[in-house]
Short mmCIF file of C-alpha atoms in Angstrom, two decimals:
data_model
loop_
_atom_site.label_atom_id
_atom_site.label_comp_id
_atom_site.label_asym_id
_atom_site.label_seq_id
_atom_site.Cartn_x
_atom_site.Cartn_y
_atom_site.Cartn_z
CA MET A 1 125.50 74.09 125.32
CA ASP A 2 121.84 74.60 126.20
CA ARG A 3 121.68 78.21 125.20
CA CYS A 4 120.21 80.19 122.30
CA VAL A 5 121.75 82.86 120.07
CA VAL A 6 120.01 85.50 117.95
CA LEU A 7 121.57 86.70 114.68
CA VAL A 8 119.96 89.89 113.33
CA ASP A 9 120.37 91.18 109.78
CA ALA A 10 119.74 94.86 110.57
CA GLY A 11 119.24 95.80 106.94
CA TYR A 12 116.40 93.30 106.62
CA LEU A 13 114.84 94.04 110.00
CA LEU A 14 114.82 97.84 109.71
CA GLY A 15 113.95 97.90 106.00
CA ALA A 16 111.00 95.50 106.39
CA ALA A 17 109.71 97.43 109.40
CA ALA A 18 109.88 100.71 107.46
CA SER A 19 108.05 99.13 104.53
CA LEU A 20 105.27 97.91 106.79
CA LEU A 21 104.79 101.09 108.79
CA ALA A 22 105.68 103.81 106.26
CA GLY A 23 105.29 102.09 102.91
CA ASP A 24 108.92 102.90 102.12
CA PRO A 25 111.92 100.61 102.79
CA SER A 26 114.12 103.57 103.71
CA ARG A 27 115.34 103.16 107.27
CA SER A 28 115.21 106.91 107.81
CA ARG A 29 111.40 106.78 107.80
CA VAL A 30 111.19 105.06 111.20
CA THR A 31 112.53 105.68 114.67
CA VAL A 32 113.82 102.69 116.67
CA ASP A 33 113.81 102.26 120.42
CA HIS A 34 116.86 100.01 120.53
CA THR A 35 116.53 99.18 124.23
CA ALA A 36 112.93 98.05 123.80
CA LEU A 37 113.81 96.16 120.61
CA ILE A 38 116.66 94.18 122.21
CA THR A 39 114.49 93.38 125.22
CA ALA A 40 111.66 92.15 122.99
CA LEU A 41 114.03 89.99 120.94
CA ARG A 42 115.53 88.43 124.05
CA GLU A 43 112.18 87.67 125.66
CA ARG A 44 110.70 86.16 122.52
CA ALA A 45 113.79 84.06 121.75
CA GLU A 46 113.91 82.62 125.26
CA ALA A 47 110.16 81.92 125.21
CA GLU A 48 110.18 80.10 121.87
CA THR A 49 113.38 78.10 122.36
CA GLY A 50 112.93 77.45 126.07
CA LEU A 51 116.62 78.26 126.57
CA PRO A 52 118.46 81.19 128.13
CA LEU A 53 120.00 83.73 125.78
CA LEU A 54 123.74 83.66 125.24
CA ARG A 55 124.08 86.69 123.00
CA ILE A 56 122.42 88.82 120.29
CA TYR A 57 124.62 89.50 117.26
CA TRP A 58 123.66 92.66 115.36
CA PHE A 59 124.99 92.68 111.78
CA ASP A 60 124.93 95.99 109.93
CA ALA A 61 127.03 98.14 107.58
CA ALA A 62 128.61 101.57 107.95
CA PRO A 63 130.89 103.77 105.81
CA ASP A 64 134.50 102.68 106.34
CA ARG A 65 133.16 100.28 109.00
CA ARG A 66 133.03 103.11 111.51
CA PRO A 67 130.23 102.79 114.08
CA MET A 68 127.31 105.15 113.67
CA PRO A 69 125.49 106.60 116.71
CA GLU A 70 122.94 103.76 116.70
CA HIS A 71 125.76 101.20 116.66
CA ARG A 72 127.40 102.86 119.64
CA ARG A 73 124.10 102.73 121.53
CA LEU A 74 123.60 99.08 120.69
CA ARG A 75 127.02 97.74 121.58
CA VAL A 76 126.82 99.02 125.16
CA LEU A 77 123.57 97.15 125.81
CA PRO A 78 123.92 93.84 127.73
CA ARG A 79 124.30 90.66 125.69
CA VAL A 80 124.64 92.57 122.38
CA THR A 81 127.58 92.30 119.97
CA VAL A 82 127.76 94.53 116.87
CA ARG A 83 129.45 93.32 113.69
CA LEU A 84 129.90 95.88 110.92
CA GLY A 85 130.42 95.44 107.21
CA ALA A 86 131.28 98.11 104.67
CA LEU A 87 128.72 100.51 103.20
CA THR A 88 129.73 101.61 99.70
CA ARG A 89 128.16 103.71 96.95
CA ALA A 90 127.43 101.88 93.69
CA GLU A 91 125.32 103.16 90.79
CA GLY A 92 123.76 105.90 92.85
CA ARG A 93 122.70 103.75 95.80
CA TRP A 94 124.21 102.43 99.02
CA VAL A 95 125.23 98.76 99.00
CA GLN A 96 126.27 96.55 101.92
CA LYS A 97 129.49 94.58 101.59
CA GLY A 98 130.58 91.76 103.84
CA VAL A 99 127.45 91.52 106.02
CA ASP A 100 126.24 88.18 104.63
CA ALA A 101 129.74 86.73 104.81
CA ALA A 102 130.10 87.78 108.44
CA MET A 103 126.74 86.22 109.36
CA HIS A 104 127.65 83.01 107.57
CA ALA A 105 131.03 82.81 109.36
CA GLU A 106 129.50 83.52 112.79
CA LEU A 107 126.73 80.98 112.32
CA SER A 108 129.18 78.27 111.23
CA GLU A 109 131.58 78.98 114.12
CA LEU A 110 128.83 78.89 116.75
CA ALA A 111 127.60 75.54 115.48
CA ARG A 112 131.07 74.03 115.05
CA ASN A 113 132.13 75.04 118.56
CA ARG A 114 128.79 73.89 120.05
CA ALA A 115 128.35 77.28 121.66
CA CYS A 116 124.56 77.03 121.48
CA ALA A 117 121.76 74.57 120.90
CA ASP A 118 119.34 76.88 119.06
CA VAL A 119 119.93 79.79 116.69
CA VAL A 120 117.35 82.43 115.80
CA LEU A 121 117.93 83.99 112.37
CA ILE A 122 116.22 87.27 111.46
CA THR A 123 116.99 87.65 107.78
CA GLY A 124 115.53 87.14 104.34
CA ASP A 125 118.68 86.66 102.28
CA GLY A 126 119.08 83.31 100.58
CA ASP A 127 122.88 83.66 100.70
CA LEU A 128 122.73 82.35 104.28
CA LEU A 129 121.41 78.99 103.14
CA PRO A 130 124.86 77.26 103.24
CA GLY A 131 125.46 78.56 106.76
CA MET A 132 122.04 77.35 107.88
CA MET A 133 122.74 73.90 106.46
CA THR A 134 126.13 73.77 108.19
CA ALA A 135 124.56 74.66 111.54
CA LYS A 136 121.97 71.92 111.16
CA GLU A 137 124.66 69.37 110.36
CA HIS A 138 126.31 70.19 113.70
CA GLY A 139 123.10 69.56 115.61
CA VAL A 140 121.87 73.14 116.00
CA ALA A 141 118.15 73.87 115.65
CA VAL A 142 117.55 76.87 113.38
CA HIS A 143 114.58 79.19 113.99
CA LEU A 144 113.84 81.57 111.12
CA TRP A 145 111.94 84.77 111.92
CA ALA A 146 110.29 86.95 109.29
CA LEU A 147 108.65 90.37 109.42
CA GLN A 148 105.15 90.88 108.14
CA ALA A 149 105.26 92.49 104.69
CA ALA A 150 102.56 94.92 103.58
CA ASP A 151 103.69 95.60 100.02
CA GLY A 152 102.47 92.30 98.63
CA ASP A 153 105.97 90.96 98.01
CA PHE A 154 107.30 87.98 99.91
CA ASN A 155 110.31 89.33 101.80
CA GLN A 156 112.15 86.07 102.54
CA SER A 157 113.95 83.50 100.47
CA GLU A 158 111.81 80.42 99.92
CA ASP A 159 114.94 78.26 100.21
CA LEU A 160 115.52 79.59 103.73
CA VAL A 161 111.90 78.94 104.64
CA GLY A 162 112.16 75.37 103.40
CA GLU A 163 115.42 74.64 105.24
CA ALA A 164 114.54 76.17 108.64
CA ASP A 165 113.51 73.93 111.54
CA GLU A 166 111.02 76.46 112.92
CA ARG A 167 109.58 79.64 111.44
CA ARG A 168 107.74 82.57 112.99
CA VAL A 169 106.38 85.85 111.66
CA LEU A 170 106.74 89.08 113.65
CA ASP A 171 103.46 90.88 113.05
CA ARG A 172 102.62 94.59 113.01
CA GLU A 173 101.64 94.69 116.68
CA TRP A 174 105.01 93.31 117.76
CA ILE A 175 106.89 95.68 115.46
CA GLU A 176 105.00 98.76 116.68
CA GLY A 177 106.26 98.02 120.18
CA SER A 178 109.78 99.14 119.16
CA PHE A 179 109.32 101.12 115.93
CA SER A 180 107.47 104.36 115.21
CA LEU A 181 107.14 106.67 112.24
CA ARG A 182 109.61 109.51 112.11
CA GLU A 183 108.11 113.00 111.94
CA ASN A 184 109.02 114.88 108.76
CA ALA A 185 108.84 118.28 110.42
CA ASN A 186 112.03 119.90 111.69
CA VAL A 187 112.54 118.94 115.32
CA PHE A 188 115.23 121.53 115.98
CA PRO A 189 114.55 125.21 115.15
CA ALA A 190 116.92 127.01 112.85
CA PRO A 191 119.71 128.86 114.72
CA GLY A 192 119.30 132.63 115.07
CA ALA A 193 121.04 134.84 112.51
CA ARG A 194 123.89 137.09 113.55
CA GLN A 195 123.04 140.76 114.08
CA GLU A 196 124.79 142.15 110.99
CA ILE A 197 123.35 139.41 108.79
CA ALA A 198 119.91 140.04 110.24
CA LYS A 199 120.14 143.72 109.21
CA ILE A 200 121.02 142.75 105.66
CA LEU A 201 118.16 140.29 105.48
CA ALA A 202 115.72 142.81 106.94
CA ALA A 203 116.65 145.58 104.48
CA PRO A 204 114.20 146.14 101.62
CA PRO A 205 115.34 144.75 98.28
CA ALA A 206 117.07 147.21 95.96
CA ALA A 207 115.11 148.35 92.94
CA PRO A 208 116.26 146.69 89.74
CA PRO A 209 118.13 148.95 87.30
CA VAL A 210 116.10 150.46 84.50
CA VAL A 211 117.16 149.14 81.15
CA ALA A 212 116.09 150.94 78.02
CA PRO A 213 114.18 148.64 75.71
CA VAL A 214 115.91 147.65 72.54
CA VAL A 215 113.83 148.63 69.52
CA ALA A 216 114.12 146.17 66.70
CA PRO A 217 114.10 147.51 63.16
CA PRO A 218 110.76 147.16 61.42
CA ALA A 219 110.39 144.07 59.35
CA VAL A 220 110.04 144.49 55.63
CA ARG A 221 106.69 143.22 54.55
CA PRO A 222 105.61 142.63 50.92
CA ALA A 223 102.98 144.87 49.53
CA ALA A 224 99.45 143.56 49.69
CA VAL A 225 98.35 142.40 46.30
CA ALA A 226 95.43 140.49 44.97
CA PRO A 227 95.87 136.73 44.79
CA ALA A 228 96.58 135.15 41.47
CA PRO A 229 94.00 132.91 39.82
CA ALA A 230 93.84 129.38 41.17
CA ALA A 231 94.48 127.72 37.86
CA VAL A 232 97.30 128.83 35.64
CA ALA A 233 97.78 126.87 32.48
CA GLY A 234 101.04 124.93 32.50
CA VAL A 235 102.25 125.83 36.02
CA GLY A 236 104.03 122.83 37.61
CA ALA A 237 103.41 121.39 41.09
CA GLY A 238 106.55 122.99 42.48
CA ALA A 239 106.04 126.32 40.72
CA VAL A 240 103.95 129.18 42.00
CA ALA A 241 102.87 132.06 39.84
CA GLY A 242 104.59 135.04 41.38
CA VAL A 243 107.74 135.93 43.19
CA GLY A 244 109.86 132.93 44.27
CA VAL A 245 112.16 132.50 47.23
CA GLY A 246 114.90 135.07 47.30
CA ALA A 247 113.17 137.57 44.97
CA VAL A 248 112.11 141.02 46.20
CA PRO A 249 108.44 141.69 45.45
CA GLY A 250 107.96 144.20 42.68
CA ALA A 251 111.51 144.00 41.40
CA GLY A 252 112.82 142.03 38.47
CA ARG A 253 116.22 141.32 39.96
CA PRO A 254 117.07 138.20 41.90
CA GLN A 255 118.41 138.75 45.44
CA PRO A 256 120.85 136.54 47.34
CA ALA A 257 118.94 133.95 49.38
CA THR A 258 119.55 133.53 53.11
CA ALA A 259 121.29 130.25 54.01
CA LEU A 260 119.07 127.79 55.88
CA LYS A 261 120.29 126.72 59.29
CA VAL A 262 118.13 123.60 59.39
CA VAL A 263 117.65 121.34 56.40
CA PRO A 264 113.92 120.59 56.07
CA THR A 265 112.84 116.98 55.94
CA PRO A 266 110.43 115.61 53.35
CA LYS A 267 107.74 115.63 56.02
CA ASP A 268 108.33 119.36 56.61
CA LEU A 269 108.18 120.08 52.89
CA ALA A 270 104.95 118.14 52.51
CA GLY A 271 103.26 120.19 55.21
CA ARG A 272 104.21 123.55 53.79
CA THR A 273 101.67 125.60 51.84
CA PRO A 274 103.33 127.95 49.36
CA ALA A 275 102.33 131.59 49.51
CA VAL A 276 100.48 132.91 46.47
CA ALA A 277 101.91 136.15 45.06
CA PRO A 278 101.48 138.02 41.80
CA ALA A 279 103.53 137.12 38.81
CA VAL A 280 106.39 139.46 38.05
CA ASN A 281 107.61 139.22 34.51
CA GLY A 282 107.12 135.46 34.48
CA HIS A 283 109.54 134.69 37.36
CA GLY A 284 109.96 131.01 38.26
CA ALA A 285 109.76 129.34 41.71
CA ASN A 286 113.23 130.47 42.74
CA GLY A 287 113.03 133.99 41.42
CA GLN A 288 114.81 133.40 38.10
CA LEU A 289 113.74 135.24 34.97
CA ASN A 290 111.56 133.40 32.46
CA GLY A 291 111.61 130.16 34.52
CA HIS A 292 115.23 129.30 33.69
CA THR A 293 117.97 127.67 35.81
CA ASN A 294 116.39 126.79 39.21
CA GLY A 295 112.94 127.29 37.86
CA GLN A 296 113.49 124.29 35.63
CA THR A 297 113.95 122.04 38.66
CA ASN A 298 110.82 123.10 40.50
CA GLY A 299 108.46 123.27 37.59
CA HIS A 300 108.53 125.04 34.19
CA VAL A 301 105.76 126.92 32.59
CA ASN A 302 103.90 124.54 30.29
CA GLY A 303 104.59 121.62 32.70
CA HIS A 304 108.21 120.80 31.84
CA GLY A 305 109.64 120.70 35.44
CA THR A 306 110.27 117.70 37.61
CA ASN A 307 106.87 117.87 39.29
CA GLY A 308 105.17 119.70 36.46
CA GLN A 309 101.59 118.75 35.71
CA ALA A 310 99.64 118.76 32.49
CA VAL A 311 97.87 121.88 31.28
CA GLY A 312 94.62 122.47 33.13
CA ALA A 313 95.56 120.54 36.30
CA ALA A 314 98.53 122.68 37.24
CA GLY A 315 96.82 125.37 39.28
CA ALA A 316 95.34 123.12 41.95
CA ALA A 317 98.57 121.15 42.29
CA GLY A 318 100.60 124.35 42.66
CA GLN A 319 98.50 125.48 45.65
CA ALA A 320 98.64 122.07 47.37
CA GLY A 321 102.44 122.16 47.73
CA PRO A 322 105.02 119.56 46.71
CA VAL A 323 103.87 116.03 46.11
CA LEU A 324 105.79 113.23 47.85
CA ARG A 325 105.37 109.70 46.66
CA TRP A 326 106.07 106.39 48.35
CA SER A 327 109.16 104.50 47.34
CA SER A 328 106.80 101.60 46.61
CA ASP A 329 103.37 101.61 45.08
CA ARG A 330 101.71 99.77 47.97
CA GLY A 331 102.61 102.07 50.83
CA TRP A 332 101.03 101.53 54.27
CA VAL A 333 97.81 99.57 54.48
CA ASP A 334 95.74 99.61 57.66
CA ARG A 335 94.23 96.23 58.33
CA PRO A 336 91.33 95.93 60.76
CA THR A 337 92.14 93.79 63.81
CA PRO A 338 89.53 91.24 64.81
CA GLU A 339 87.85 92.03 68.10
CA PRO A 340 88.06 89.27 70.73
CA ALA A 341 84.87 87.67 71.84
CA VAL A 342 83.60 89.29 75.04
CA THR A 343 81.36 87.38 77.44
CA ALA A 344 79.62 88.35 80.65
CA GLY A 345 82.41 86.74 82.66
CA ASP A 346 85.00 89.09 81.18
CA SER A 347 83.41 92.02 83.00
CA LEU A 348 84.10 90.51 86.42
CA PRO A 349 87.08 91.91 88.39
CA THR A 350 90.14 89.71 88.63
CA LEU A 351 91.60 88.39 91.85
CA ALA A 352 94.46 90.92 91.63
CA HIS A 353 91.96 93.80 91.60
CA LEU A 354 90.18 92.42 94.67
CA THR A 355 93.30 91.71 96.74
CA THR A 356 94.90 94.23 99.06
CA ALA A 357 98.63 94.43 99.73
CA GLU A 358 98.37 92.70 103.10
CA GLN A 359 96.19 89.97 101.60
CA ARG A 360 98.81 89.35 98.90
CA TRP A 361 101.41 88.87 101.59
CA ALA A 362 99.11 86.53 103.56
CA ASP A 363 98.38 84.56 100.36
CA ARG A 364 102.09 84.12 99.77
CA GLU A 365 102.54 82.89 103.33
CA GLU A 366 99.74 80.37 102.88
CA ASP A 367 101.07 79.23 99.49
CA ILE A 368 104.48 78.43 100.95
CA THR A 369 103.48 76.95 104.29
CA SER A 370 100.11 75.24 103.74
CA ILE A 371 99.38 74.42 100.09
CA GLY A 372 100.95 71.30 98.65
CA GLY A 373 101.04 72.40 95.02
CA ASP A 374 98.73 69.77 93.52
CA ALA A 375 97.25 71.14 90.30
CA HIS A 376 93.66 70.40 91.34
CA GLU A 377 94.22 71.99 94.76
CA VAL A 378 95.78 75.10 93.21
CA GLY A 379 92.65 75.74 91.16
CA GLN A 380 90.47 75.30 94.21
CA VAL A 381 92.49 77.74 96.31
CA PHE A 382 92.34 80.37 93.57
CA ALA A 383 88.55 80.01 93.20
CA ARG A 384 88.06 80.15 96.98
CA ARG A 385 89.96 83.42 97.32
CA TRP A 386 88.27 84.96 94.30
CA SER A 387 84.74 84.14 95.46
CA GLU A 388 85.37 85.25 99.06
CA ARG A 389 86.82 88.62 98.03
CA LEU A 390 84.22 89.31 95.38
CA GLY A 391 81.64 89.32 98.17
CA ASP A 392 78.52 88.96 96.02
CA VAL A 393 78.70 85.37 94.76
CA GLU A 394 75.56 85.95 92.72
CA ARG A 395 77.72 87.81 90.20
CA LEU A 396 79.63 84.60 89.52
CA THR A 397 76.53 82.99 88.04
CA ALA A 398 77.47 84.80 84.81
CA LEU A 399 80.15 82.13 84.35
CA TRP A 400 77.79 79.16 84.06
CA PRO A 401 76.67 79.75 80.43
CA ASP A 402 80.32 79.49 79.33
CA TYR A 403 81.19 76.34 81.29
CA PRO A 404 83.73 74.72 80.93
CA ARG A 405 85.34 77.81 79.43
CA ILE A 406 86.95 80.31 81.82
CA PRO A 407 86.99 84.03 80.89
CA HIS A 408 90.24 84.91 79.19
CA ARG A 409 91.49 87.40 81.80
CA VAL A 410 90.67 85.12 84.73
CA ASP A 411 92.12 82.07 83.00
CA GLY A 412 95.41 83.85 82.32
CA GLU A 413 95.64 85.00 85.93
CA LEU A 414 94.84 81.47 87.14
CA LEU A 415 97.64 79.91 85.08
CA ARG A 416 100.16 82.57 86.19
CA TYR A 417 99.17 81.88 89.77
CA ALA A 418 99.67 78.14 89.23
CA ALA A 419 103.14 78.73 87.80
CA ARG A 420 104.27 79.91 91.25
CA PHE A 421 103.92 76.35 92.51
CA GLY A 422 106.36 74.95 89.97
CA LEU A 423 103.66 73.62 87.66
CA LEU A 424 105.85 74.23 84.62
CA ALA A 425 107.14 71.79 82.05
CA HIS A 426 110.85 71.85 81.27
CA LYS A 427 110.19 72.89 77.68
CA ASP A 428 109.44 76.54 76.88
CA ASP A 429 108.25 77.22 80.44
CA GLN A 430 104.72 76.10 79.56
CA ILE A 431 102.30 74.43 81.97
CA ASP A 432 101.74 70.78 81.17
CA GLU A 433 98.47 70.16 79.34
CA HIS A 434 97.33 67.60 81.91
CA ASP A 435 97.97 70.11 84.69
CA ARG A 436 96.02 72.77 82.79
CA TYR A 437 92.89 70.60 82.81
CA ALA A 438 93.40 69.73 86.47
CA ILE A 439 93.81 73.39 87.47
CA ARG A 440 90.63 74.40 85.63
CA ALA A 441 88.72 71.42 86.99
CA GLY A 442 89.65 72.41 90.53
CA PHE A 443 88.56 75.98 89.80
CA TRP A 444 85.09 74.89 88.62
CA LYS A 445 84.67 72.35 91.43
CA GLU A 446 85.27 75.00 94.11
CA LEU A 447 82.90 77.48 92.46
CA ALA A 448 80.21 74.80 92.17
CA VAL A 449 80.17 74.49 95.95
CA ARG A 450 80.05 78.23 96.61
CA VAL A 451 77.93 79.68 93.80
CA PRO A 452 74.18 79.02 93.60
CA GLY A 453 73.26 76.60 90.83
CA GLY A 454 76.82 75.46 90.29
CA SER A 455 76.29 71.87 91.34
CA MET A 456 73.75 71.44 88.54
CA VAL A 457 76.25 72.62 85.91
CA VAL A 458 79.59 71.23 87.03
CA VAL A 459 79.78 67.46 86.94
CA ASP A 460 82.49 65.90 89.10
CA ASP A 461 84.30 63.27 87.05
#
């Protein structure tokens, strides 16, 4: 039949339009004039195919497959049929189920029954590739429509682009004819409060009850005493001349120590500085008489403890706190890292810094539709875009002293760009060495034409 059919993936159409106009793929960010949109789709489909429209199929998803208000508005429009899949919640986000399968089934049935001669697909999902191939096998011409993307990402499957018979891009001007940004402000005023509630809300707030402050008992502080001498002959590293933990200052009796709630780590112990207090009857570090029991562990008088030091060096070690040693003698060794060689070309901005979001999208369109993927051509295209967007080509003359070397940052970006064209070997995902030279040769050849003095430096082999 000499008619055309339009299949619309609503999720793709509305999400891409929201991304372009609002910078956010959320469909709630835009308002759609469905009547104007359906009219624009019909007129453009008939103009490009040269055939009258049979029907527009609108594929979308809804919770429990129940039509939403927009679906009810769409399905009463002439020549529009709405097909709904399920909208489910998975991992905190909404996911469509059954939409791609429904589009695939509809496309295959239309082609098998020869209900149309041309099909317009508005989608970006590569899952429709088998359905597109089936339609072509039954003699149906497939037109693939895309929406302009402003976020720099290509919003269509490259397999679909390669399989389609015709391809068109709906630009911003066409989209703005049916879509507009939704206002964030509240359109509807808040309903008026009931009279009794209004009185409660208008009443002054009650004063908070007065609560008497709770007075904490005064803390017991040790009496101020003069510090002990810095050096005490024979005092170990863990011992401090004076009252130890758990001993009451000025008393010769040990007191029960308070249990620690948190066990200190070696790092905590190393950062602690022990308080210096006067000696009381020769008490050890833990408040024991004459340095016995626990005092033996943390340092005896005369340097017999675990961390005890020799006579004469004990005082300074006692003030510095406990000494922690490495489990090995080498410990951590900082090795200086060699600085990479920096040239004048390394100060130039890269192509990514000079490219806007819309230019990235346009580059992707050109890469897929116009550039063949030859390694030499890839280098030329990269150099052309870089020189045009830099503006001042005189700045590129800083590259000539390093020819045939390319600055490290630019060279890495060039090779990543070339990888998009399939210039990868099958082993370790590395670019073939022959292709590397061809890519760089194309880069220099293009710059030699555009940059002053380049033809004298670059020799075309």
